[in-house]
mmCIF file of C-alpha atoms and ligand atoms in Angstrom:
data_model
loop_
_atom_site.group_PDB
_atom_site.id
_atom_site.type_symbol
_atom_site.label_atom_id
_atom_site.label_comp_id
_atom_site.label_asym_id
_atom_site.label_seq_id
_atom_site.Cartn_x
_atom_site.Cartn_y
_atom_site.Cartn_z
ATOM 1 C CA UNK I 23 -24.121 24.661 4.811
ATOM 2 C CA UNK I 24 -20.616 25.783 3.745
ATOM 3 C CA UNK I 25 -20.247 27.277 0.260
ATOM 4 C CA UNK I 26 -18.088 24.252 -0.651
ATOM 5 C CA UNK I 27 -21.091 21.921 -0.501
ATOM 6 C CA UNK I 28 -21.566 20.021 -3.781
ATOM 7 C CA UNK I 29 -18.296 21.494 -5.168
ATOM 8 C CA UNK I 30 -14.591 20.658 -5.346
ATOM 9 C CA UNK I 31 -12.179 23.160 -3.870
ATOM 10 C CA UNK I 32 -9.003 23.833 -5.864
ATOM 11 C CA UNK I 33 -6.179 26.280 -5.135
ATOM 12 C CA UNK I 34 -7.865 28.638 -7.649
ATOM 13 C CA UNK I 35 -11.351 28.349 -6.111
ATOM 14 C CA UNK I 36 -14.396 26.203 -6.246
ATOM 15 C CA UNK I 37 -15.178 24.149 -9.401
ATOM 16 C CA UNK I 38 -17.968 21.838 -10.449
ATOM 17 C CA UNK I 39 -17.065 18.198 -9.835
ATOM 18 C CA UNK I 40 -17.571 17.465 -13.527
ATOM 19 C CA UNK I 41 -14.691 19.722 -14.395
ATOM 20 C CA UNK I 42 -12.103 17.506 -12.697
ATOM 21 C CA UNK I 43 -11.505 15.010 -15.484
ATOM 22 C CA UNK I 44 -8.863 12.358 -15.020
ATOM 23 C CA UNK I 45 -7.396 12.804 -11.551
ATOM 24 C CA UNK I 46 -4.275 11.548 -9.720
ATOM 25 C CA UNK I 47 -5.408 11.521 -6.118
ATOM 26 C CA UNK I 48 -1.960 11.357 -4.491
ATOM 27 C CA UNK I 49 0.896 13.456 -5.842
ATOM 28 C CA UNK I 50 3.370 16.095 -4.643
ATOM 29 C CA UNK I 51 4.460 18.991 -6.838
ATOM 30 C CA UNK I 52 6.676 20.767 -4.334
ATOM 31 C CA UNK I 53 7.847 19.362 -0.991
ATOM 32 C CA UNK I 54 10.910 18.318 1.012
ATOM 33 C CA UNK I 55 11.412 14.856 2.435
ATOM 34 C CA UNK I 56 14.491 15.301 4.605
ATOM 35 C CA UNK I 57 12.550 13.808 7.487
ATOM 36 C CA UNK I 58 12.900 10.467 5.784
ATOM 37 C CA UNK I 59 16.651 10.550 4.860
ATOM 38 C CA UNK I 60 18.239 7.129 5.058
ATOM 39 C CA UNK I 61 22.022 7.134 5.673
ATOM 40 C CA UNK I 62 23.816 5.623 2.654
ATOM 41 C CA UNK I 63 25.325 2.138 2.911
ATOM 42 C CA UNK I 64 29.022 2.129 3.824
ATOM 43 C CA UNK I 65 30.963 2.921 0.686
ATOM 44 C CA UNK I 66 28.087 4.791 -0.945
ATOM 45 C CA UNK I 67 28.719 8.137 0.674
ATOM 46 C CA UNK I 68 30.272 9.541 -2.539
ATOM 47 C CA UNK I 69 27.297 8.553 -4.677
ATOM 48 C CA UNK I 70 24.960 9.962 -2.081
ATOM 49 C CA UNK I 71 26.672 13.394 -2.302
ATOM 50 C CA UNK I 72 27.273 13.434 -6.063
ATOM 51 C CA UNK I 73 25.102 15.567 -8.395
ATOM 52 C CA UNK I 74 22.329 13.543 -10.060
ATOM 53 C CA UNK I 75 23.758 12.084 -13.322
ATOM 54 C CA UNK I 76 22.653 9.472 -15.817
ATOM 55 C CA UNK I 77 25.418 7.104 -14.663
ATOM 56 C CA UNK I 78 24.101 7.128 -11.146
ATOM 57 C CA UNK I 79 20.415 6.686 -12.064
ATOM 58 C CA UNK I 80 20.131 2.974 -11.149
ATOM 59 C CA UNK I 81 21.769 3.553 -7.800
ATOM 60 C CA UNK I 82 19.420 6.460 -7.192
ATOM 61 C CA UNK I 83 16.326 4.399 -8.167
ATOM 62 C CA UNK I 84 17.403 1.766 -5.583
ATOM 63 C CA UNK I 85 18.425 4.237 -2.929
ATOM 64 C CA UNK I 86 16.271 7.297 -3.463
ATOM 65 C CA UNK I 87 16.161 8.328 0.202
ATOM 66 C CA UNK I 88 19.926 8.229 0.720
ATOM 67 C CA UNK I 89 20.640 11.119 -1.649
ATOM 68 C CA UNK I 90 19.977 14.397 0.188
ATOM 69 C CA UNK I 91 19.476 16.510 -2.933
ATOM 70 C CA UNK I 92 16.986 13.980 -4.311
ATOM 71 C CA UNK I 93 14.703 14.766 -1.350
ATOM 72 C CA UNK I 94 14.256 18.367 -2.405
ATOM 73 C CA UNK I 95 11.412 18.298 -4.878
ATOM 74 C CA UNK I 96 10.770 21.973 -4.002
ATOM 75 C CA UNK I 97 13.844 22.940 -6.177
ATOM 76 C CA UNK I 98 12.126 21.642 -9.363
ATOM 77 C CA UNK I 99 9.223 24.059 -9.983
ATOM 78 C CA UNK I 100 10.066 24.654 -13.660
ATOM 79 C CA UNK I 101 10.534 20.912 -14.348
ATOM 80 C CA UNK I 102 7.233 20.178 -12.585
ATOM 81 C CA UNK I 103 5.473 22.809 -14.634
ATOM 82 C CA UNK I 104 6.697 21.156 -17.823
ATOM 83 C CA UNK I 105 5.518 17.797 -16.468
ATOM 84 C CA UNK I 106 2.080 19.219 -15.763
ATOM 85 C CA UNK I 107 1.797 20.539 -19.297
ATOM 86 C CA UNK I 108 2.653 16.997 -20.572
ATOM 87 C CA UNK I 109 0.110 15.533 -18.104
ATOM 88 C CA UNK I 110 -2.608 17.752 -19.628
ATOM 89 C CA UNK I 111 -1.602 16.728 -23.212
ATOM 90 C CA UNK I 112 -1.802 13.077 -22.088
ATOM 91 C CA UNK I 113 -5.422 13.660 -20.977
ATOM 92 C CA UNK I 114 -4.954 14.539 -17.311
ATOM 93 C CA UNK I 115 -7.290 17.066 -15.662
ATOM 94 C CA UNK I 116 -6.572 17.311 -12.008
ATOM 95 C CA UNK I 117 -4.060 16.421 -9.282
ATOM 96 C CA UNK I 118 -4.499 16.162 -5.560
ATOM 97 C CA UNK I 119 -1.331 17.647 -3.958
ATOM 98 C CA UNK I 120 -0.891 15.842 -0.649
ATOM 99 C CA UNK I 121 1.814 17.983 0.962
ATOM 100 C CA UNK I 122 0.848 18.905 4.522
ATOM 101 C CA UNK I 123 2.538 20.800 7.378
ATOM 102 C CA UNK I 124 5.875 19.191 8.126
ATOM 103 C CA UNK I 125 7.050 18.567 4.520
ATOM 104 C CA UNK I 126 7.148 22.140 3.265
ATOM 105 C CA UNK I 127 3.737 22.834 1.737
ATOM 106 C CA UNK I 128 3.894 25.803 -0.639
ATOM 107 C CA UNK I 129 0.482 27.035 -1.616
ATOM 108 C CA UNK I 130 1.575 30.105 -3.678
ATOM 109 C CA UNK I 131 3.649 27.784 -5.886
ATOM 110 C CA UNK I 132 0.632 25.456 -6.245
ATOM 111 C CA UNK I 133 -1.569 28.414 -7.283
ATOM 112 C CA UNK I 134 1.043 29.576 -9.829
ATOM 113 C CA UNK I 135 1.378 26.053 -11.292
ATOM 114 C CA UNK I 136 -2.411 25.739 -11.585
ATOM 115 C CA UNK I 137 -2.666 29.127 -13.357
ATOM 116 C CA UNK I 138 0.189 28.400 -15.728
ATOM 117 C CA UNK I 139 -0.731 24.829 -16.682
ATOM 118 C CA UNK I 140 -4.509 24.640 -16.483
ATOM 119 C CA UNK I 141 -4.332 21.563 -14.330
ATOM 120 C CA UNK I 142 -6.755 21.669 -11.400
ATOM 121 C CA UNK I 143 -4.747 21.383 -8.172
ATOM 122 C CA UNK I 144 -6.374 20.445 -4.887
ATOM 123 C CA UNK I 145 -4.209 21.193 -1.808
ATOM 124 C CA UNK I 146 -3.989 19.257 1.449
ATOM 125 C CA UNK I 147 -4.734 20.521 4.977
ATOM 126 C CA UNK I 148 -3.347 19.124 8.243
ATOM 127 C CA UNK I 149 -0.110 17.513 9.397
ATOM 128 C CA UNK I 150 2.408 14.868 8.210
ATOM 129 C CA UNK I 151 3.984 12.156 10.476
ATOM 130 C CA UNK I 152 5.146 12.639 14.121
ATOM 131 C CA UNK I 153 8.856 13.354 13.418
ATOM 132 C CA UNK I 154 7.769 16.467 11.587
ATOM 133 C CA UNK I 155 5.379 17.745 14.332
ATOM 134 C CA UNK I 156 6.611 20.983 15.977
ATOM 135 C CA UNK I 157 6.573 21.393 19.800
ATOM 136 C CA UNK I 158 3.634 23.686 19.311
ATOM 137 C CA UNK I 159 1.644 21.059 17.448
ATOM 138 C CA UNK I 160 2.451 18.439 20.095
ATOM 139 C CA UNK I 161 1.212 20.773 22.903
ATOM 140 C CA UNK I 162 -2.133 21.553 21.115
ATOM 141 C CA UNK I 163 -5.333 19.858 22.221
ATOM 142 C CA UNK I 164 -7.824 18.512 19.716
ATOM 143 C CA UNK I 165 -10.511 21.094 20.530
ATOM 144 C CA UNK I 166 -10.662 24.791 21.557
ATOM 145 C CA UNK I 167 -8.760 27.031 19.177
ATOM 146 C CA UNK I 168 -6.412 24.185 18.346
ATOM 147 C CA UNK I 169 -5.799 21.402 15.909
ATOM 148 C CA UNK I 170 -9.404 21.083 14.716
ATOM 149 C CA UNK I 171 -9.782 24.830 14.281
ATOM 150 C CA UNK I 172 -6.506 25.107 12.371
ATOM 151 C CA UNK I 173 -7.512 22.374 9.979
ATOM 152 C CA UNK I 174 -10.931 23.855 9.525
ATOM 153 C CA UNK I 175 -9.484 27.259 8.884
ATOM 154 C CA UNK I 176 -7.020 25.820 6.282
ATOM 155 C CA UNK I 177 -10.052 24.644 4.334
ATOM 156 C CA UNK I 178 -12.459 27.569 4.870
ATOM 157 C CA UNK I 179 -10.043 30.559 4.873
ATOM 158 C CA UNK I 180 -6.643 29.520 3.607
ATOM 159 C CA UNK I 181 -3.369 28.030 5.011
ATOM 160 C CA UNK I 182 0.183 29.177 5.824
ATOM 161 C CA UNK I 183 -0.806 32.863 6.026
ATOM 162 C CA UNK I 184 -2.292 32.893 2.535
ATOM 163 C CA UNK I 185 -5.961 33.021 1.305
ATOM 164 C CA UNK I 186 -5.343 29.761 -0.645
ATOM 165 C CA UNK I 187 -7.756 27.146 0.622
ATOM 166 C CA UNK I 188 -7.129 23.413 0.904
ATOM 167 C CA UNK I 189 -9.630 21.090 -0.672
ATOM 168 C CA UNK I 190 -8.862 17.894 1.220
ATOM 169 C CA UNK I 191 -7.552 17.074 4.707
ATOM 170 C CA UNK I 192 -4.268 15.096 4.257
ATOM 171 C CA UNK I 193 -2.196 13.349 3.679
ATOM 172 C CA UNK I 194 -2.492 12.996 7.410
ATOM 173 C CA UNK I 195 0.738 11.246 8.490
ATOM 174 C CA UNK I 196 0.758 8.251 10.832
ATOM 175 C CA UNK I 197 3.696 6.079 11.870
ATOM 176 C CA UNK I 198 3.629 2.594 13.284
ATOM 177 C CA UNK I 199 2.835 2.292 16.115
ATOM 178 C CA UNK I 200 0.573 5.452 15.815
ATOM 179 C CA UNK I 201 2.007 8.013 18.263
ATOM 180 C CA UNK I 202 -0.053 10.067 20.687
ATOM 181 C CA UNK I 203 0.521 13.220 18.715
ATOM 182 C CA UNK I 204 -0.659 11.503 15.527
ATOM 183 C CA UNK I 205 -3.770 10.126 17.303
ATOM 184 C CA UNK I 206 -4.648 13.747 18.294
ATOM 185 C CA UNK I 207 -4.275 14.869 14.648
ATOM 186 C CA UNK I 208 -6.447 11.959 13.513
ATOM 187 C CA UNK I 209 -9.207 12.914 15.946
ATOM 188 C CA UNK I 210 -8.928 16.570 14.948
ATOM 189 C CA UNK I 211 -9.186 15.465 11.310
ATOM 190 C CA UNK I 212 -12.414 13.547 12.056
ATOM 191 C CA UNK I 213 -13.867 16.515 13.899
ATOM 192 C CA UNK I 214 -12.947 18.923 11.124
ATOM 193 C CA UNK I 215 -14.409 16.491 8.557
ATOM 194 C CA UNK I 216 -17.677 16.411 10.498
ATOM 195 C CA UNK I 217 -17.900 20.179 10.328
ATOM 196 C CA UNK I 218 -16.951 20.533 6.701
ATOM 197 C CA UNK I 219 -18.170 17.341 4.919
ATOM 198 C CA UNK I 220 -14.811 17.283 3.146
ATOM 199 C CA UNK I 221 -12.561 14.535 1.754
ATOM 200 C CA UNK I 222 -9.799 13.058 3.955
ATOM 201 C CA UNK I 223 -6.685 11.109 2.993
ATOM 202 C CA UNK I 224 -4.416 9.102 5.362
ATOM 203 C CA UNK I 225 -0.793 7.990 5.112
ATOM 204 C CA UNK I 226 -0.590 4.780 7.137
ATOM 205 C CA UNK I 227 2.424 3.456 9.067
ATOM 206 C CA UNK I 228 4.436 0.695 7.441
ATOM 207 C CA UNK I 229 2.711 -2.274 9.042
ATOM 208 C CA UNK I 230 -0.208 -4.385 7.896
ATOM 209 C CA UNK I 231 -2.206 -3.337 11.027
ATOM 210 C CA UNK I 232 -1.685 0.363 10.385
ATOM 211 C CA UNK I 233 -4.533 1.111 7.907
ATOM 212 C CA UNK I 234 -7.200 -0.559 10.031
ATOM 213 C CA UNK I 235 -5.978 1.113 13.208
ATOM 214 C CA UNK I 236 -6.044 4.610 11.631
ATOM 215 C CA UNK I 237 -9.546 4.003 10.313
ATOM 216 C CA UNK I 238 -10.767 2.844 13.799
ATOM 217 C CA UNK I 239 -9.449 6.014 15.399
ATOM 218 C CA UNK I 240 -11.147 8.217 12.775
ATOM 219 C CA UNK I 241 -14.425 6.220 13.105
ATOM 220 C CA UNK I 242 -14.460 6.495 16.903
ATOM 221 C CA UNK I 243 -13.962 10.254 16.606
ATOM 222 C CA UNK I 244 -16.964 10.495 14.181
ATOM 223 C CA UNK I 245 -15.166 10.603 10.847
ATOM 224 C CA UNK I 246 -16.919 9.709 7.659
ATOM 225 C CA UNK I 247 -14.975 6.649 6.454
ATOM 226 C CA UNK I 248 -16.772 6.517 3.083
ATOM 227 C CA UNK I 249 -15.197 9.893 2.349
ATOM 228 C CA UNK I 250 -11.694 8.866 3.434
ATOM 229 C CA UNK I 251 -8.810 7.447 1.380
ATOM 230 C CA UNK I 252 -6.279 4.974 2.701
ATOM 231 C CA UNK I 253 -3.059 5.673 0.798
ATOM 232 C CA UNK I 254 -0.020 3.454 0.006
ATOM 233 C CA UNK I 255 -1.782 0.093 0.164
ATOM 234 C CA UNK I 256 0.764 -1.156 -2.353
ATOM 235 C CA UNK I 257 3.463 -1.195 0.331
ATOM 236 C CA UNK I 258 1.284 -2.037 3.264
ATOM 237 C CA UNK I 259 -1.293 -4.808 2.620
ATOM 238 C CA UNK I 260 -0.219 -7.822 0.621
ATOM 239 C CA UNK I 261 -2.376 -10.762 1.763
ATOM 240 C CA UNK I 262 -5.580 -10.880 -0.302
ATOM 241 C CA UNK I 263 -7.804 -11.903 2.666
ATOM 242 C CA UNK I 264 -6.321 -9.129 4.830
ATOM 243 C CA UNK I 265 -6.923 -6.635 2.022
ATOM 244 C CA UNK I 266 -10.542 -7.733 1.780
ATOM 245 C CA UNK I 267 -10.991 -7.427 5.538
ATOM 246 C CA UNK I 268 -9.639 -3.902 5.370
ATOM 247 C CA UNK I 269 -11.744 -3.047 2.309
ATOM 248 C CA UNK I 270 -14.887 -3.946 4.301
ATOM 249 C CA UNK I 271 -14.203 -0.976 6.613
ATOM 250 C CA UNK I 272 -15.372 1.199 3.761
ATOM 251 C CA UNK I 273 -12.626 3.640 2.905
ATOM 252 C CA UNK I 274 -11.342 4.337 -0.609
ATOM 253 C CA UNK I 275 -8.421 1.922 -1.467
ATOM 254 C CA UNK I 276 -5.448 3.772 -2.963
ATOM 255 C CA UNK I 277 -2.641 2.230 -4.974
ATOM 256 C CA UNK I 278 -0.448 5.254 -5.349
ATOM 257 C CA UNK I 279 3.123 4.174 -5.802
ATOM 258 C CA UNK I 280 2.843 3.423 -9.549
ATOM 259 C CA UNK I 281 6.307 3.828 -11.082
ATOM 260 C CA UNK I 282 8.154 2.852 -7.895
ATOM 261 C CA UNK I 283 9.965 -0.434 -8.374
ATOM 262 C CA UNK I 284 12.782 -1.087 -5.931
ATOM 263 C CA UNK I 285 14.480 -4.197 -4.535
ATOM 264 C CA UNK I 286 14.922 -3.090 -0.952
ATOM 265 C CA UNK I 287 12.321 -0.791 0.561
ATOM 266 C CA UNK I 288 14.488 0.973 3.187
ATOM 267 C CA UNK I 289 11.637 2.003 5.490
ATOM 268 C CA UNK I 290 10.610 -1.661 6.068
ATOM 269 C CA UNK I 291 13.117 -4.257 4.803
ATOM 270 C CA UNK I 292 10.501 -6.999 5.261
ATOM 271 C CA UNK I 293 8.400 -5.483 2.491
ATOM 272 C CA UNK I 294 8.868 -6.641 -1.139
ATOM 273 C CA UNK I 295 7.776 -3.580 -3.061
ATOM 274 C CA UNK I 296 5.395 -4.782 -5.811
ATOM 275 C CA UNK I 297 6.013 -4.086 -9.530
ATOM 276 C CA UNK I 298 3.528 -2.063 -11.563
ATOM 277 C CA UNK I 299 2.309 -5.353 -13.052
ATOM 278 C CA UNK I 300 1.546 -6.620 -9.538
ATOM 279 C CA UNK I 301 -0.245 -3.407 -8.729
ATOM 280 C CA UNK I 302 -2.504 -3.894 -11.792
ATOM 281 C CA UNK I 303 -3.119 -7.454 -10.534
ATOM 282 C CA UNK I 304 -4.192 -6.036 -7.183
ATOM 283 C CA UNK I 305 -6.610 -3.616 -8.881
ATOM 284 C CA UNK I 306 -8.075 -6.441 -11.033
ATOM 285 C CA UNK I 307 -8.525 -8.542 -7.833
ATOM 286 C CA UNK I 308 -10.356 -5.723 -6.001
ATOM 287 C CA UNK I 309 -12.589 -5.123 -9.025
ATOM 288 C CA UNK I 310 -13.499 -8.893 -9.193
ATOM 289 C CA UNK I 311 -14.330 -8.664 -5.478
ATOM 290 C CA UNK I 312 -16.762 -5.800 -6.164
ATOM 291 C CA UNK I 313 -14.710 -2.760 -5.049
ATOM 292 C CA UNK I 314 -14.454 -0.887 -8.345
ATOM 293 C CA UNK I 315 -16.244 2.115 -6.789
ATOM 294 C CA UNK I 316 -13.596 2.406 -4.082
ATOM 295 C CA UNK I 317 -10.278 2.255 -6.004
ATOM 296 C CA UNK I 318 -8.010 5.298 -6.593
ATOM 297 C CA UNK I 319 -4.563 5.341 -8.210
ATOM 298 C CA UNK I 320 -1.592 7.724 -8.417
ATOM 299 C CA UNK I 321 2.216 7.867 -8.468
ATOM 300 C CA UNK I 322 2.928 9.790 -5.213
ATOM 301 C CA UNK I 323 5.943 11.547 -6.771
ATOM 302 C CA UNK I 324 7.900 12.944 -3.860
ATOM 303 C CA UNK I 325 11.544 12.920 -4.995
ATOM 304 C CA UNK I 326 13.403 14.422 -7.928
ATOM 305 C CA UNK I 327 14.465 11.180 -9.557
ATOM 306 C CA UNK I 328 10.944 10.254 -10.547
ATOM 307 C CA UNK I 329 10.627 13.347 -12.767
ATOM 308 C CA UNK I 330 11.302 12.817 -16.457
ATOM 309 C CA UNK I 331 14.027 15.453 -16.203
ATOM 310 C CA UNK I 332 15.945 12.935 -14.167
ATOM 311 C CA UNK I 333 15.066 9.858 -16.248
ATOM 312 C CA UNK I 334 11.988 9.047 -14.177
ATOM 313 C CA UNK I 335 8.431 8.090 -15.194
ATOM 314 C CA UNK I 336 6.782 11.510 -14.570
ATOM 315 C CA UNK I 337 3.196 12.382 -13.823
ATOM 316 C CA UNK I 338 1.828 10.880 -17.059
ATOM 317 C CA UNK I 339 3.061 7.268 -16.494
ATOM 318 C CA UNK I 340 -0.348 5.999 -15.415
ATOM 319 C CA UNK I 341 -2.186 7.615 -18.378
ATOM 320 C CA UNK I 342 0.420 6.534 -20.926
ATOM 321 C CA UNK I 343 1.565 3.142 -19.653
ATOM 322 C CA UNK I 344 -0.605 1.760 -16.823
ATOM 323 C CA UNK I 345 -4.004 2.325 -18.474
ATOM 324 C CA UNK I 346 -3.109 0.239 -21.508
ATOM 325 C CA UNK I 347 -1.772 -2.442 -19.143
ATOM 326 C CA UNK I 348 -5.026 -2.357 -17.167
ATOM 327 C CA UNK I 349 -7.046 -2.763 -20.399
ATOM 328 C CA UNK I 350 -4.802 -5.659 -21.469
ATOM 329 C CA UNK I 351 -5.488 -7.416 -18.187
ATOM 330 C CA UNK I 352 -9.255 -7.443 -18.498
ATOM 331 C CA UNK I 353 -10.101 -4.202 -16.744
ATOM 332 C CA UNK I 354 -12.711 -2.488 -18.907
ATOM 333 C CA UNK I 355 -12.607 1.012 -20.228
ATOM 334 C CA UNK I 356 -15.620 1.843 -18.090
ATOM 335 C CA UNK I 357 -13.796 0.619 -15.000
ATOM 336 C CA UNK I 358 -10.719 2.612 -15.885
ATOM 337 C CA UNK I 359 -12.826 5.716 -16.266
ATOM 338 C CA UNK I 360 -14.438 4.991 -12.915
ATOM 339 C CA UNK I 361 -11.019 4.761 -11.226
ATOM 340 C CA UNK I 362 -9.598 7.852 -12.894
ATOM 341 C CA UNK I 363 -12.655 10.162 -13.083
ATOM 342 C CA UNK I 364 -15.789 9.014 -11.183
ATOM 343 C CA UNK I 365 -14.239 7.781 -7.910
ATOM 344 C CA UNK I 366 -11.996 10.894 -7.498
ATOM 345 C CA UNK I 367 -15.029 13.095 -8.301
ATOM 346 C CA UNK I 368 -17.233 11.361 -5.681
ATOM 347 C CA UNK I 369 -14.375 11.561 -3.090
ATOM 348 C CA UNK I 370 -13.439 15.175 -3.696
ATOM 349 C CA UNK I 371 -16.942 16.671 -3.718
ATOM 350 C CA UNK I 372 -17.840 18.301 -0.387
ATOM 351 C CA UNK I 373 -21.068 16.953 1.114
HETATM 352 C C1 LIG L 30 5.469 11.515 0.808
HETATM 353 C C2 LIG L 30 5.156 10.205 1.335
HETATM 354 O O1 LIG L 30 4.753 10.032 2.416
HETATM 355 N N1 LIG L 30 5.302 9.193 0.510
HETATM 356 C C3 LIG L 30 5.119 7.865 0.928
HETATM 357 C C4 LIG L 30 6.361 7.144 0.908
HETATM 358 S S1 LIG L 30 6.135 5.537 1.471
HETATM 359 O O2 LIG L 30 7.449 4.893 1.257
HETATM 360 O O3 LIG L 30 5.069 4.849 0.718
HETATM 361 O O4 LIG L 30 5.781 5.563 2.911
#
């Protein structure tokens, strides 16, 4: 039985699950997102290259992926540290940092932030979506000193040449359709999870069939779906019946784009990105349908403009603004605590 059994693994070491407190299960504290750059609309090239300023904020909120500098969250370590101190003051305890190989994971920075702020930080093992896979990753097989072993080693011994250990596998990136290289990573994730008994978190492609397909691949490879989170449901599954069909598969159901309100979602123009009020309605619906033990929430901050330094909502938005909204829409204090404390605790504790 690995030493992690019954514990949560943070970048500073193992902790008791009860120490987690309120937990955002899907955030990024340092990463780059150049892989998702969207060329600006004709005529917007000047705005896309201008320094971030108040007068451009609305444009940036509507076009966050067309501004190259906005995609470099890794330049904002001091601002993120200030945000984490505010998050603690607002009652936050822990953050799952979902940056994996391909979007510039930086474990020493995470360790420094954890030490300096007192926030428990849990780091992610594994790989982001196909466009970020290296030739080496593509050539690797699932077994035999390859993908599975690398992921296991990132959890048991440390990642990126450090002794800093990851406490979850993911976010594991998948596109739509899921590519061959991504399928291999999913199978390796399931095999690593079987060895470790650890939590897993998946980034689905931007199609309503994507979450179910990713779960099927994990399941067929022996993954433990009850210890797996499906991220980004707020931009992926809209129809209530389809959501319930997916929920029956047994994963955690994560609404993790709180604070993101945009008219045109550039990665899938067919999607109407919900508002925060609509996200709260989705949570209330899932609770009424009996899924309160499976819900997780977060902001998935991954660009500069969402930091308070740039006029954004920051890491405390859920605790300060969304929780009161949940309570005002009939979600009870007990259910809120379940979503913020108990469900993350159950998910993050190694078997
Ligand atoms: C970092 C990351 O993958 N964020 C998700 C962005 S998306 O628009 O919901 O796919």
